[in-house]
XYZ file of N, CA and C in Angstrom:
873
model
N -26.228 57.737 -74.495
C -26.425 58.198 -73.128
C -25.779 57.180 -72.196
N -24.968 57.660 -71.298
C -24.266 56.769 -70.363
C -25.079 56.593 -69.098
N -24.935 55.406 -68.569
C -25.658 55.094 -67.308
C -24.648 55.071 -66.181
N -24.850 55.876 -65.248
C -23.908 55.938 -64.116
C -24.428 55.054 -62.971
N -23.517 54.397 -62.346
C -23.852 53.539 -61.174
C -23.600 54.315 -59.904
N -24.658 54.628 -59.246
C -24.518 55.395 -58.005
C -24.034 54.498 -56.885
N -23.218 54.999 -56.058
C -22.753 54.182 -54.917
C -23.906 53.862 -53.984
N -23.889 52.743 -53.322
C -25.000 52.382 -52.436
C -25.105 53.339 -51.272
N -26.361 53.487 -50.874
C -26.621 54.367 -49.734
C -25.961 53.784 -48.485
N -25.432 54.648 -47.684
C -24.738 54.098 -46.508
C -25.640 53.264 -45.609
N -26.982 53.491 -45.668
C -27.884 52.715 -44.814
C -28.458 51.500 -45.502
N -28.167 51.301 -46.776
C -28.679 50.150 -47.509
C -27.673 49.019 -47.440
N -28.152 47.761 -47.407
C -27.216 46.617 -47.341
C -26.471 46.452 -48.645
N -25.241 46.014 -48.500
C -24.396 45.782 -49.671
C -24.675 44.379 -50.180
N -25.309 44.277 -51.397
C -25.700 42.977 -51.942
C -24.770 42.560 -53.061
N -23.566 43.124 -53.079
C -22.612 42.750 -54.126
C -22.103 41.347 -53.859
N -21.770 40.612 -54.921
C -21.301 39.232 -54.826
C -19.855 39.224 -54.376
N -19.571 38.365 -53.317
C -18.196 38.267 -52.806
C -17.438 37.222 -53.593
N -16.178 37.464 -53.715
C -15.321 36.507 -54.417
C -15.037 35.310 -53.535
N -14.495 34.229 -54.133
C -14.199 33.014 -53.391
C -13.140 33.243 -52.325
N -12.267 34.229 -52.624
C -11.217 34.493 -51.647
C -11.742 35.091 -50.360
N -12.979 35.684 -50.436
C -13.559 36.269 -49.233
C -14.389 35.275 -48.425
N -14.532 34.006 -48.892
C -15.334 32.995 -48.181
C -14.639 32.609 -46.887
N -15.415 32.269 -45.850
C -14.787 31.881 -44.570
C -13.986 30.593 -44.722
N -12.850 30.540 -44.027
C -11.971 29.386 -44.109
C -12.457 28.286 -43.182
N -12.373 27.068 -43.666
C -12.765 25.897 -42.876
C -11.552 25.441 -42.077
N -11.351 26.009 -40.897
C -10.178 25.728 -40.075
C -10.496 24.643 -39.061
N -9.532 23.772 -38.830
C -9.665 22.727 -37.821
C -9.003 23.190 -36.536
N -9.589 22.858 -35.416
C -8.965 23.268 -34.140
C -7.612 22.600 -33.956
N -6.709 23.336 -33.375
C -5.371 22.820 -33.125
C -5.415 21.939 -31.888
N -4.971 20.712 -32.035
C -4.954 19.745 -30.939
C -3.524 19.601 -30.465
N -3.261 19.749 -29.173
C -1.885 19.576 -28.682
C -1.349 18.204 -29.024
N -0.026 18.170 -29.218
C 0.606 16.904 -29.590
C 0.424 15.857 -28.506
N 0.397 16.303 -27.219
C 0.230 15.344 -26.132
C -1.127 14.670 -26.165
N -2.156 15.386 -26.728
C -3.491 14.784 -26.800
C -3.633 13.868 -27.989
N -2.777 14.080 -29.025
C -2.881 13.225 -30.208
C -2.177 11.898 -30.025
N -1.309 11.788 -29.023
C -0.599 10.535 -28.810
C -1.560 9.451 -28.328
N -1.301 8.264 -28.750
C -2.107 7.132 -28.301
C -1.749 6.810 -26.862
N -2.729 6.842 -25.990
C -2.483 6.596 -24.582
C -2.391 5.098 -24.312
N -1.314 4.714 -23.638
C -1.104 3.320 -23.292
C -1.855 3.036 -21.996
N -2.617 1.941 -21.924
C -3.331 1.626 -20.678
C -2.372 1.559 -19.494
N -2.860 2.036 -18.352
C -1.983 2.109 -17.188
C -1.547 0.727 -16.721
N -2.442 -0.266 -16.795
C -2.064 -1.604 -16.348
C -0.931 -2.155 -17.193
N -0.905 -1.775 -18.490
C 0.167 -2.233 -19.367
C 1.485 -1.563 -19.001
N 1.429 -0.268 -18.681
C 2.642 0.419 -18.284
C 3.197 -0.134 -16.974
N 2.321 -0.493 -16.042
C 2.768 -0.982 -14.746
C 3.354 -2.388 -14.827
N 2.921 -3.164 -15.823
C 3.442 -4.526 -15.960
C 4.658 -4.608 -16.870
N 4.979 -3.529 -17.566
C 6.106 -3.574 -18.500
C 7.422 -3.817 -17.772
N 7.641 -3.094 -16.660
C 8.892 -3.250 -15.915
C 9.118 -4.669 -15.405
N 8.160 -5.277 -14.677
C 8.361 -6.656 -14.223
C 8.566 -7.650 -15.363
N 7.839 -7.470 -16.474
C 7.997 -8.403 -17.605
C 9.399 -8.289 -18.192
N 9.893 -7.071 -18.365
C 11.252 -6.887 -18.887
C 12.288 -7.479 -17.937
N 12.057 -7.352 -16.639
C 12.977 -7.940 -15.666
C 12.995 -9.459 -15.769
N 11.816 -10.062 -15.929
C 11.760 -11.520 -16.090
C 12.455 -11.976 -17.363
N 12.252 -11.243 -18.447
C 12.909 -11.602 -19.708
C 14.423 -11.526 -19.562
N 14.920 -10.466 -18.918
C 16.367 -10.337 -18.702
C 16.881 -11.446 -17.807
N 16.137 -11.774 -16.783
C 16.513 -12.857 -15.865
C 16.616 -14.187 -16.611
N 15.605 -14.499 -17.416
C 15.616 -15.750 -18.176
C 16.765 -15.770 -19.183
N 17.039 -14.637 -19.800
C 18.128 -14.559 -20.777
C 19.476 -14.790 -20.121
N 19.700 -14.199 -18.960
C 20.965 -14.401 -18.260
C 21.117 -15.848 -17.799
N 20.003 -16.461 -17.382
C 20.070 -17.865 -16.954
C 20.322 -18.794 -18.138
N 19.672 -18.526 -19.274
C 19.833 -19.390 -20.446
C 21.236 -19.304 -21.027
N 21.868 -18.159 -20.955
C 23.217 -17.987 -21.507
C 24.306 -18.404 -20.536
N 23.957 -18.784 -19.327
C 24.939 -19.219 -18.350
C 25.596 -18.107 -17.572
N 25.230 -16.872 -17.822
C 25.802 -15.763 -17.061
C 25.375 -15.850 -15.596
N 24.139 -16.254 -15.366
C 23.621 -16.427 -14.021
C 23.516 -17.919 -13.734
N 24.405 -18.429 -12.901
C 24.449 -19.863 -12.615
C 23.234 -20.288 -11.807
N 22.817 -21.538 -12.010
C 21.621 -22.041 -11.324
C 21.832 -22.201 -9.832
N 23.097 -22.450 -9.391
C 23.339 -22.577 -7.957
C 23.348 -21.224 -7.252
N 23.445 -20.150 -8.037
C 23.344 -18.804 -7.474
C 21.887 -18.362 -7.440
N 21.202 -18.490 -8.566
C 19.791 -18.133 -8.657
C 19.163 -18.932 -9.785
N 18.113 -19.677 -9.476
C 17.442 -20.494 -10.479
C 16.728 -19.613 -11.499
N 16.493 -20.165 -12.680
C 15.837 -19.428 -13.755
C 14.337 -19.303 -13.472
N 13.677 -18.334 -14.094
C 12.219 -18.207 -13.904
C 11.452 -19.453 -14.307
N 11.901 -20.124 -15.379
C 11.223 -21.348 -15.787
C 11.315 -22.431 -14.731
N 12.503 -22.595 -14.134
C 12.695 -23.577 -13.084
C 11.855 -23.230 -11.857
N 11.797 -21.959 -11.505
C 11.012 -21.529 -10.348
C 9.528 -21.796 -10.586
N 9.058 -21.545 -11.800
C 7.658 -21.821 -12.107
C 7.354 -23.317 -11.988
N 8.278 -24.162 -12.425
C 8.078 -25.602 -12.322
C 8.041 -26.058 -10.863
N 8.952 -25.513 -10.046
C 8.974 -25.875 -8.628
C 7.701 -25.396 -7.931
N 7.248 -24.203 -8.271
C 6.006 -23.698 -7.684
C 4.832 -24.598 -8.040
N 4.800 -25.060 -9.284
C 3.730 -25.968 -9.690
C 3.783 -27.275 -8.908
N 4.998 -27.785 -8.656
C 5.136 -29.022 -7.890
C 4.686 -28.840 -6.440
N 5.061 -27.687 -5.846
C 4.670 -27.436 -4.462
C 3.158 -27.263 -4.330
N 2.541 -26.689 -5.348
C 1.085 -26.545 -5.321
C 0.409 -27.897 -5.517
N 0.979 -28.711 -6.378
C 0.365 -30.012 -6.673
C 0.365 -30.931 -5.457
N 1.476 -30.966 -4.717
C 1.515 -31.873 -3.562
C 0.895 -31.265 -2.304
N 0.436 -30.006 -2.389
C -0.271 -29.391 -1.274
C 0.607 -28.781 -0.200
N 1.911 -28.888 -0.325
C 2.795 -28.361 0.714
C 2.765 -26.835 0.765
N 2.664 -26.176 -0.385
C 2.644 -24.713 -0.405
C 1.343 -24.182 0.194
N 0.223 -24.804 -0.138
C -1.058 -24.351 0.415
C -1.093 -24.527 1.932
N -0.563 -25.647 2.418
C -0.538 -25.886 3.860
C 0.337 -24.856 4.568
N 1.505 -24.566 3.987
C 2.397 -23.583 4.599
C 1.776 -22.188 4.589
N 1.105 -21.820 3.492
C 0.457 -20.514 3.416
C -0.658 -20.381 4.448
N -1.420 -21.433 4.638
C -2.511 -21.388 5.606
C -1.997 -21.140 7.022
N -0.945 -21.849 7.395
C -0.381 -21.690 8.739
C 0.203 -20.292 8.913
N 0.919 -19.807 7.893
C 1.513 -18.470 7.983
C 0.440 -17.391 8.069
N -0.632 -17.539 7.300
C -1.717 -16.563 7.346
C -2.390 -16.551 8.712
N -2.533 -17.713 9.330
C -3.128 -17.771 10.669
C -2.256 -17.029 11.675
N -0.949 -17.191 11.569
C -0.043 -16.494 12.485
C -0.095 -14.983 12.280
N -0.089 -14.552 11.024
C -0.138 -13.121 10.748
C -1.467 -12.533 11.196
N -2.561 -13.248 10.958
C -3.880 -12.742 11.356
C -3.970 -12.580 12.873
N -3.466 -13.572 13.611
C -3.511 -13.478 15.072
C -2.641 -12.334 15.576
N -1.424 -12.231 15.046
C -0.540 -11.148 15.477
C -1.056 -9.785 15.075
N -1.643 -9.686 13.881
C -2.179 -8.406 13.417
C -3.372 -7.973 14.266
N -4.229 -8.913 14.604
C -5.396 -8.582 15.429
C -4.971 -8.088 16.813
N -4.066 -8.825 17.450
C -3.610 -8.419 18.781
C -2.854 -7.097 18.723
N -1.985 -6.948 17.717
C -1.226 -5.706 17.597
C -2.102 -4.510 17.313
N -3.157 -4.709 16.514
C -4.089 -3.611 16.231
C -4.842 -3.189 17.487
N -5.289 -4.170 18.260
C -5.995 -3.840 19.503
C -5.084 -3.117 20.487
N -3.874 -3.627 20.658
C -2.964 -3.018 21.625
C -2.504 -1.639 21.150
N -2.055 -1.546 19.888
C -1.552 -0.275 19.383
C -2.615 0.801 19.331
N -3.809 0.452 18.840
C -4.888 1.437 18.772
C -5.367 1.835 20.157
N -5.474 0.865 21.061
C -5.909 1.183 22.421
C -4.935 2.121 23.130
N -3.633 1.845 23.024
C -2.642 2.723 23.644
C -2.655 4.108 23.013
N -2.837 4.175 21.694
C -2.870 5.473 21.014
C -4.083 6.289 21.435
N -5.225 5.646 21.627
C -6.420 6.366 22.070
C -6.230 6.911 23.481
N -5.664 6.089 24.351
C -5.430 6.554 25.727
C -4.429 7.698 25.743
N -3.359 7.566 24.984
C -2.318 8.588 24.973
C -2.732 9.832 24.208
N -3.536 9.671 23.155
C -3.897 10.805 22.322
C -5.064 11.602 22.850
N -5.996 10.952 23.545
C -7.208 11.642 24.000
C -7.067 12.236 25.398
N -6.151 11.709 26.198
C -6.032 12.164 27.587
C -4.587 12.567 27.874
N -4.428 13.708 28.496
C -3.074 14.167 28.816
C -2.405 13.273 29.843
N -3.157 12.831 30.830
C -2.573 11.924 31.812
C -2.204 10.591 31.176
N -3.004 10.169 30.167
C -2.665 8.959 29.432
C -1.375 9.118 28.655
N -1.162 10.299 28.080
C 0.096 10.550 27.373
C 1.279 10.500 28.330
N 1.100 11.076 29.528
C 2.194 11.075 30.489
C 2.546 9.662 30.951
N 1.544 8.797 31.049
C 1.786 7.446 31.557
C 2.186 6.456 30.465
N 1.704 6.653 29.226
C 1.851 5.636 28.182
C 2.932 5.985 27.172
N 2.997 7.247 26.754
C 3.826 7.580 25.602
C 5.312 7.320 25.854
N 5.813 7.712 26.994
C 7.247 7.536 27.264
C 7.673 6.059 27.250
N 6.947 5.156 27.945
C 7.350 3.743 27.854
C 7.262 3.175 26.435
N 6.222 3.573 25.685
C 6.099 3.070 24.319
C 7.247 3.564 23.458
N 7.629 4.823 23.606
C 8.734 5.365 22.821
C 10.046 4.659 23.151
N 10.232 4.250 24.387
C 11.446 3.516 24.750
C 11.429 2.104 24.172
N 10.272 1.440 24.261
C 10.197 0.057 23.794
C 10.309 -0.041 22.280
N 9.800 0.954 21.541
C 9.810 0.856 20.095
C 11.216 0.995 19.520
N 12.154 1.538 20.294
C 13.530 1.641 19.808
C 14.295 0.336 19.945
N 13.727 -0.617 20.665
C 14.370 -1.923 20.808
C 14.039 -2.764 19.579
N 15.025 -3.300 18.852
C 14.716 -4.154 17.685
C 13.900 -5.369 18.111
N 12.713 -5.497 17.521
C 11.836 -6.592 17.958
C 12.422 -7.951 17.608
N 13.278 -8.004 16.583
C 13.893 -9.288 16.224
C 14.817 -9.761 17.345
N 15.447 -8.814 18.035
C 16.336 -9.193 19.121
C 15.627 -9.768 20.324
N 14.304 -9.637 20.367
C 13.541 -10.175 21.484
C 13.132 -11.629 21.281
N 13.429 -12.202 20.116
C 13.025 -13.585 19.849
C 13.601 -14.560 20.876
N 14.908 -14.498 21.209
C 15.408 -15.432 22.233
C 14.703 -15.273 23.576
N 14.394 -14.027 23.944
C 13.701 -13.802 25.208
C 12.286 -14.361 25.167
N 11.612 -14.199 24.034
C 10.259 -14.750 23.911
C 10.280 -16.276 23.950
N 11.306 -16.887 23.403
C 11.404 -18.353 23.451
C 11.578 -18.826 24.889
N 12.368 -18.073 25.663
C 12.547 -18.432 27.073
C 11.235 -18.267 27.831
N 10.499 -17.202 27.513
C 9.253 -16.944 28.231
C 8.123 -17.874 27.816
N 7.967 -18.055 26.496
C 6.773 -18.727 25.967
C 7.053 -20.108 25.377
N 8.300 -20.535 25.358
C 8.606 -21.832 24.769
C 8.838 -21.716 23.258
N 8.673 -22.850 22.560
C 8.956 -22.878 21.124
C 7.704 -23.163 20.304
N 6.535 -22.946 20.885
C 5.291 -23.199 20.176
C 4.873 -22.007 19.332
N 3.571 -21.818 19.224
C 3.033 -20.730 18.414
C 3.077 -19.387 19.134
N 3.091 -19.400 20.448
C 3.000 -18.145 21.211
C 4.127 -17.168 20.902
N 5.413 -17.586 20.898
C 6.460 -16.604 20.599
C 6.380 -16.063 19.178
N 5.911 -16.856 18.235
C 5.788 -16.383 16.853
C 4.710 -15.310 16.750
N 3.554 -15.563 17.373
C 2.483 -14.565 17.364
C 2.897 -13.331 18.152
N 3.648 -13.524 19.233
C 4.072 -12.393 20.058
C 5.012 -11.467 19.292
N 5.924 -12.016 18.523
C 6.861 -11.173 17.783
C 6.147 -10.411 16.670
N 5.136 -11.028 16.058
C 4.339 -10.322 15.044
C 3.510 -9.217 15.705
N 2.945 -9.522 16.861
C 2.163 -8.518 17.590
C 3.024 -7.303 17.935
N 4.234 -7.560 18.395
C 5.132 -6.463 18.760
C 5.501 -5.631 17.545
N 5.740 -6.295 16.418
C 6.077 -5.552 15.214
C 4.932 -4.706 14.691
N 3.703 -5.132 14.923
C 2.530 -4.405 14.430
C 2.166 -3.240 15.344
N 2.385 -3.394 16.640
C 1.872 -2.440 17.624
C 2.436 -1.039 17.440
N 3.743 -0.918 17.306
C 4.364 0.408 17.358
C 4.075 1.283 16.139
N 4.134 0.785 14.904
C 3.757 1.664 13.781
C 2.310 2.129 13.864
N 1.440 1.236 14.311
C 0.030 1.627 14.428
C -0.161 2.652 15.530
N 0.534 2.462 16.639
C 0.437 3.426 17.741
C 0.887 4.811 17.286
N 2.036 4.895 16.636
C 2.577 6.190 16.233
C 1.643 6.912 15.272
N 1.100 6.205 14.294
C 0.262 6.855 13.291
C -1.106 7.241 13.849
N -1.703 6.400 14.682
C -2.991 6.758 15.277
C -2.815 7.928 16.243
N -1.765 7.887 17.034
C -1.501 8.987 17.961
C -1.279 10.297 17.203
N -0.471 10.250 16.140
C -0.237 11.457 15.346
C -1.509 11.927 14.661
N -2.360 10.980 14.232
C -3.625 11.366 13.609
C -4.552 12.065 14.583
N -4.601 11.580 15.830
C -5.462 12.209 16.834
C -4.958 13.612 17.167
N -3.666 13.738 17.411
C -3.114 15.038 17.779
C -3.025 15.985 16.578
N -3.188 15.477 15.369
C -3.131 16.322 14.189
C -4.476 16.864 13.737
N -5.545 16.551 14.464
C -6.868 17.076 14.116
C -6.870 18.586 14.297
N -7.439 19.292 13.337
C -7.470 20.752 13.364
C -8.237 21.240 14.595
N -7.616 22.156 15.328
C -8.258 22.693 16.533
C -9.521 23.484 16.195
N -9.574 24.068 15.002
C -10.776 24.812 14.614
C -11.978 23.892 14.466
N -11.733 22.642 14.041
C -12.827 21.680 13.964
C -13.354 21.344 15.356
N -12.450 21.262 16.325
C -12.877 21.008 17.703
C -13.723 22.170 18.213
N -13.278 23.389 17.933
C -14.038 24.562 18.364
C -15.399 24.623 17.677
N -15.441 24.257 16.401
C -16.727 24.254 15.703
C -17.669 23.222 16.303
N -17.145 22.050 16.653
C -17.987 21.036 17.283
C -18.498 21.469 18.632
N -17.641 22.144 19.410
C -18.083 22.640 20.711
C -19.150 23.710 20.562
N -19.008 24.574 19.539
C -20.014 25.612 19.323
C -21.355 25.023 18.897
N -21.328 23.831 18.301
C -22.570 23.161 17.920
C -23.183 22.364 19.062
N -22.525 22.372 20.201
C -23.085 21.718 21.374
C -22.723 20.253 21.525
N -21.688 19.798 20.844
C -21.283 18.394 20.964
C -20.638 18.153 22.327
N -20.969 17.019 22.910
C -20.328 16.630 24.159
C -18.918 16.134 23.886
N -18.198 15.790 24.943
C -16.825 15.283 24.763
C -16.828 14.000 23.941
N -17.751 13.100 24.255
C -17.841 11.869 23.480
C -18.285 12.155 22.048
N -19.172 13.140 21.870
C -19.580 13.519 20.522
C -18.432 14.085 19.716
N -17.553 14.875 20.338
C -16.371 15.393 19.644
C -15.442 14.254 19.233
N -15.255 13.314 20.147
C -14.379 12.189 19.826
C -14.957 11.366 18.684
N -16.248 11.128 18.730
C -16.884 10.254 17.740
C -17.015 10.917 16.373
N -17.400 12.184 16.339
C -17.727 12.833 15.076
C -16.608 13.701 14.512
N -15.618 14.036 15.319
C -14.555 14.938 14.849
C -13.179 14.278 14.950
N -12.819 13.818 16.144
C -11.458 13.340 16.371
C -11.188 12.027 15.628
N -12.051 11.044 15.817
C -11.810 9.740 15.202
C -11.861 9.799 13.663
N -12.846 10.468 13.048
C -12.778 10.597 11.580
C -11.535 11.335 11.096
N -11.101 12.348 11.866
C -9.894 13.064 11.468
C -8.636 12.221 11.600
N -8.632 11.276 12.532
C -7.466 10.409 12.731
C -7.494 9.173 11.842
N -8.594 8.932 11.147
C -8.725 7.715 10.335
C -7.672 7.609 9.226
N -7.343 8.686 8.492
C -6.286 8.543 7.474
C -4.957 8.085 8.065
N -4.580 8.645 9.216
C -3.343 8.212 9.852
C -3.408 6.771 10.315
N -4.578 6.347 10.801
C -4.732 4.965 11.257
C -4.570 3.986 10.103
N -5.149 4.304 8.951
C -5.029 3.407 7.800
C -3.608 3.388 7.264
N -2.928 4.530 7.309
C -1.517 4.539 6.925
C -0.696 3.670 7.874
N -0.971 3.785 9.161
C -0.280 2.930 10.117
C -0.573 1.459 9.906
N -1.797 1.146 9.494
C -2.137 -0.251 9.221
C -1.342 -0.792 8.042
N -1.133 0.036 7.025
C -0.332 -0.399 5.875
C 1.110 -0.674 6.286
N 1.682 0.227 7.101
C 3.036 -0.008 7.604
C 3.078 -1.273 8.464
N 2.075 -1.452 9.286
C 2.063 -2.600 10.189
C 1.991 -3.914 9.418
N 1.236 -3.933 8.328
C 1.143 -5.152 7.536
C 2.502 -5.516 6.942
N 3.230 -4.516 6.448
C 4.562 -4.803 5.913
C 5.487 -5.354 6.976
N 5.445 -4.775 8.173
C 6.301 -5.259 9.252
C 5.832 -6.622 9.744
N 4.537 -6.896 9.652
C 4.021 -8.200 10.091
C 4.623 -9.328 9.265
N 4.718 -9.141 7.945
C 5.323 -10.184 7.114
C 6.814 -10.304 7.390
N 7.478 -9.186 7.681
C 8.893 -9.250 8.041
C 9.080 -10.001 9.359
N 8.244 -9.707 10.336
C 8.335 -10.408 11.608
C 8.031 -11.897 11.444
N 7.066 -12.211 10.579
C 6.748 -13.620 10.328
C 7.945 -14.348 9.735
N 8.657 -13.674 8.833
C 9.818 -14.299 8.205
C 10.857 -14.686 9.245
N 11.115 -13.801 10.205
C 12.079 -14.125 11.263
C 11.513 -15.172 12.221
N 10.234 -15.037 12.575
C 9.656 -15.942 13.564
C 9.602 -17.373 13.059
N 9.334 -17.561 11.764
C 9.197 -18.921 11.231
C 10.539 -19.576 10.935
N 11.609 -18.832 11.041
C 12.922 -19.439 10.833
C 13.610 -19.804 12.134
N 12.895 -19.665 13.250
C 13.434 -20.016 14.559
C 12.515 -21.058 15.189
N 12.998 -22.290 15.269
C 12.257 -23.378 15.924
C 10.852 -23.545 15.360
N 10.731 -23.498 14.036
C 9.435 -23.704 13.388
C 9.446 -25.047 12.669
N 8.299 -25.709 12.661
C 8.173 -26.972 11.937
C 7.085 -26.899 10.871
N 6.618 -25.686 10.559
C 5.605 -25.497 9.531
C 5.622 -24.031 9.117
N 4.948 -23.755 7.995
C 4.889 -22.389 7.505
C 5.844 -22.147 6.345
N 5.714 -20.978 5.741
C 6.553 -20.645 4.591
C 8.004 -20.500 5.011
N 8.238 -19.904 6.197
C 9.604 -19.764 6.678
C 10.276 -21.103 6.896
N 9.505 -22.088 7.349
C 10.057 -23.430 7.535
C 10.481 -24.042 6.202
N 9.694 -23.816 5.142
C 10.095 -24.277 3.811
C 11.397 -23.624 3.371
N 11.575 -22.345 3.697
C 12.807 -21.663 3.325
C 14.009 -22.224 4.070
N 13.812 -22.561 5.345
C 14.922 -23.142 6.124
C 15.327 -24.488 5.546
N 14.358 -25.311 5.203
C 14.676 -26.598 4.584
C 15.387 -26.411 3.245
N 14.905 -25.457 2.448
C 15.540 -25.202 1.146
C 16.957 -24.684 1.317
N 17.188 -23.883 2.349
C 18.547 -23.392 2.592
C 19.494 -24.531 2.935
N 19.025 -25.482 3.718
C 19.882 -26.608 4.097
C 20.269 -27.449 2.882
N 19.395 -27.526 1.873
C 19.671 -28.326 0.681
C 20.094 -27.462 -0.514
N 20.403 -26.185 -0.269
C 20.870 -25.264 -1.315
C 19.881 -25.177 -2.474
N 18.587 -25.162 -2.159
C 17.547 -25.069 -3.182
C 17.132 -23.611 -3.351
N 17.830 -22.899 -4.212
C 17.489 -21.488 -4.436
C 16.119 -21.342 -5.094
N 15.699 -22.354 -5.859
C 14.396 -22.251 -6.512
C 13.263 -22.234 -5.492
N 13.348 -23.087 -4.468
C 12.313 -23.117 -3.436
C 12.342 -21.829 -2.612
N 13.530 -21.317 -2.342
C 13.638 -20.072 -1.579
C 12.979 -18.925 -2.330
N 13.216 -18.838 -3.635
C 12.620 -17.769 -4.428
C 11.101 -17.922 -4.478
N 10.613 -19.153 -4.575
C 9.161 -19.376 -4.559
C 8.562 -18.870 -3.251
N 9.212 -19.152 -2.131
C 8.703 -18.689 -0.841
C 8.732 -17.161 -0.750
N 9.799 -16.551 -1.281
C 9.868 -15.086 -1.265
C 8.769 -14.476 -2.134
N 8.493 -15.113 -3.264
C 7.413 -14.615 -4.130
C 6.068 -14.735 -3.423
N 5.877 -15.809 -2.667
C 4.629 -15.973 -1.919
C 4.505 -14.885 -0.859
N 5.606 -14.608 -0.145
C 5.594 -13.521 0.834
C 5.212 -12.207 0.160
N 5.844 -11.926 -0.988
C 5.556 -10.672 -1.692
C 4.110 -10.612 -2.157
N 3.598 -11.725 -2.674
C 2.209 -11.751 -3.141
C 1.234 -11.517 -1.997
N 1.461 -12.174 -0.871
C 0.572 -11.990 0.278
C 0.651 -10.552 0.805
N 1.858 -9.982 0.792
C 1.994 -8.593 1.222
C 1.273 -7.631 0.307
N 1.385 -7.841 -1.013
C 0.674 -6.988 -1.968
C -0.832 -7.147 -1.835
N -1.287 -8.368 -1.594
C -2.715 -8.601 -1.418
C -3.236 -7.878 -0.180
N -2.488 -7.952 0.914
C -2.905 -7.259 2.133
C -2.909 -5.743 1.915
N -1.891 -5.232 1.223
C -1.847 -3.793 0.950
C -3.001 -3.364 0.054
N -3.367 -4.205 -0.917
C -4.502 -3.896 -1.789
C -5.798 -3.817 -0.987
N -5.947 -4.702 -0.015
C -7.164 -4.687 0.806
C -7.236 -3.390 1.613
N -6.109 -2.975 2.196
C -6.113 -1.737 2.986
C -6.352 -0.522 2.096
N -5.778 -0.498 0.909
C -6.005 0.628 0.005
C -7.462 0.670 -0.451
N -8.072 -0.482 -0.610
C -9.502 -0.501 -0.938
C -10.329 0.062 0.218
N -9.927 -0.256 1.447
C -10.608 0.319 2.600
C -10.431 1.837 2.644
N -9.251 2.308 2.267
C -9.017 3.753 2.233
C -9.955 4.428 1.244
N -10.083 3.846 0.050
C -10.986 4.456 -0.939
C -12.438 4.415 -0.468
N -12.790 3.392 0.295
C -14.168 3.263 0.765
C -14.461 4.193 1.936
N -13.534 4.283 2.878
C -13.781 5.030 4.108
C -13.393 6.495 4.015
N -12.547 6.838 3.034
C -12.070 8.218 2.929
C -12.577 8.884 1.655
N -13.815 8.581 1.274
C -14.383 9.222 0.092
C -14.584 10.718 0.279
N -14.683 11.163 1.517
C -14.901 12.579 1.803
C -13.638 13.404 1.632
N -12.472 12.740 1.518
C -11.216 13.494 1.474
C -10.662 13.494 0.058
N -10.645 14.648 -0.637
C -10.065 14.695 -1.984
C -8.547 14.569 -1.907
N -8.001 13.762 -2.802
C -6.558 13.530 -2.819
C -6.023 13.683 -4.222
N -4.727 13.904 -4.320
C -4.060 14.021 -5.616
C -3.735 12.619 -6.111
N -4.131 12.325 -7.342
C -3.954 10.985 -7.913
C -2.869 10.931 -8.963
N -2.139 12.030 -9.194
C -1.068 12.009 -10.186
C -1.534 12.502 -11.537
N -0.576 12.853 -12.376
C -0.883 13.353 -13.710
C -0.139 12.518 -14.741
């Protein structure tokens, strides 16, 4: 007698054993090649270029391609910098230069910001202030050094005055543009909330102009060091510029490069401080940080 195997009922579960080929595959997620690459720290990437430049510079100096009377080697410059630090001459020059820049920056910030507020907040202020400022800013401030010497003598006043002039105009332009660039809808929203004129200026206009003001401050700092460089090379008896003038007279390219590096370092330090202020004061504004 044969035994027949009836097919399973369509409503009954199929309990037949599956073969190994029917088992689920253990698949790994596909990871893009860009994610599998080892990411190099950003600080390392940013320092690679300067390090390679120094290595090339030292190599050209060691092989004689770059003569020492044209440009001293990095090793020689490092030795001269160490000597200037040891005898205190570099620290003294930096202190005097920083005092001049601080005084000029403070005066220029007060003058530039004050003029921008008057011109940006009031139409009559714009009519009275903007045109003269636009005319004066087209005059090269370096060309005014002889006139400042005639007016103020050869002391500290003309040096601070030339730095003040260099700082004033970039700050004025950026603060003025920041004030006039505030969205009119924000002004209307503030008025609908019952803000007074001073309340609009305090809570809407000034915060909206702050990004432009900080950008202007960064530009002003760069111009301040440029103005200092010119001011200290005219009738100066101290400061970093004075060291450069002495080095030029004795054909000391190593000392000149050390002074230029100090200028660059101080400029980068000042820019870092302003960028830190931007991150602190502009946390409310989302920005693109790069990819």
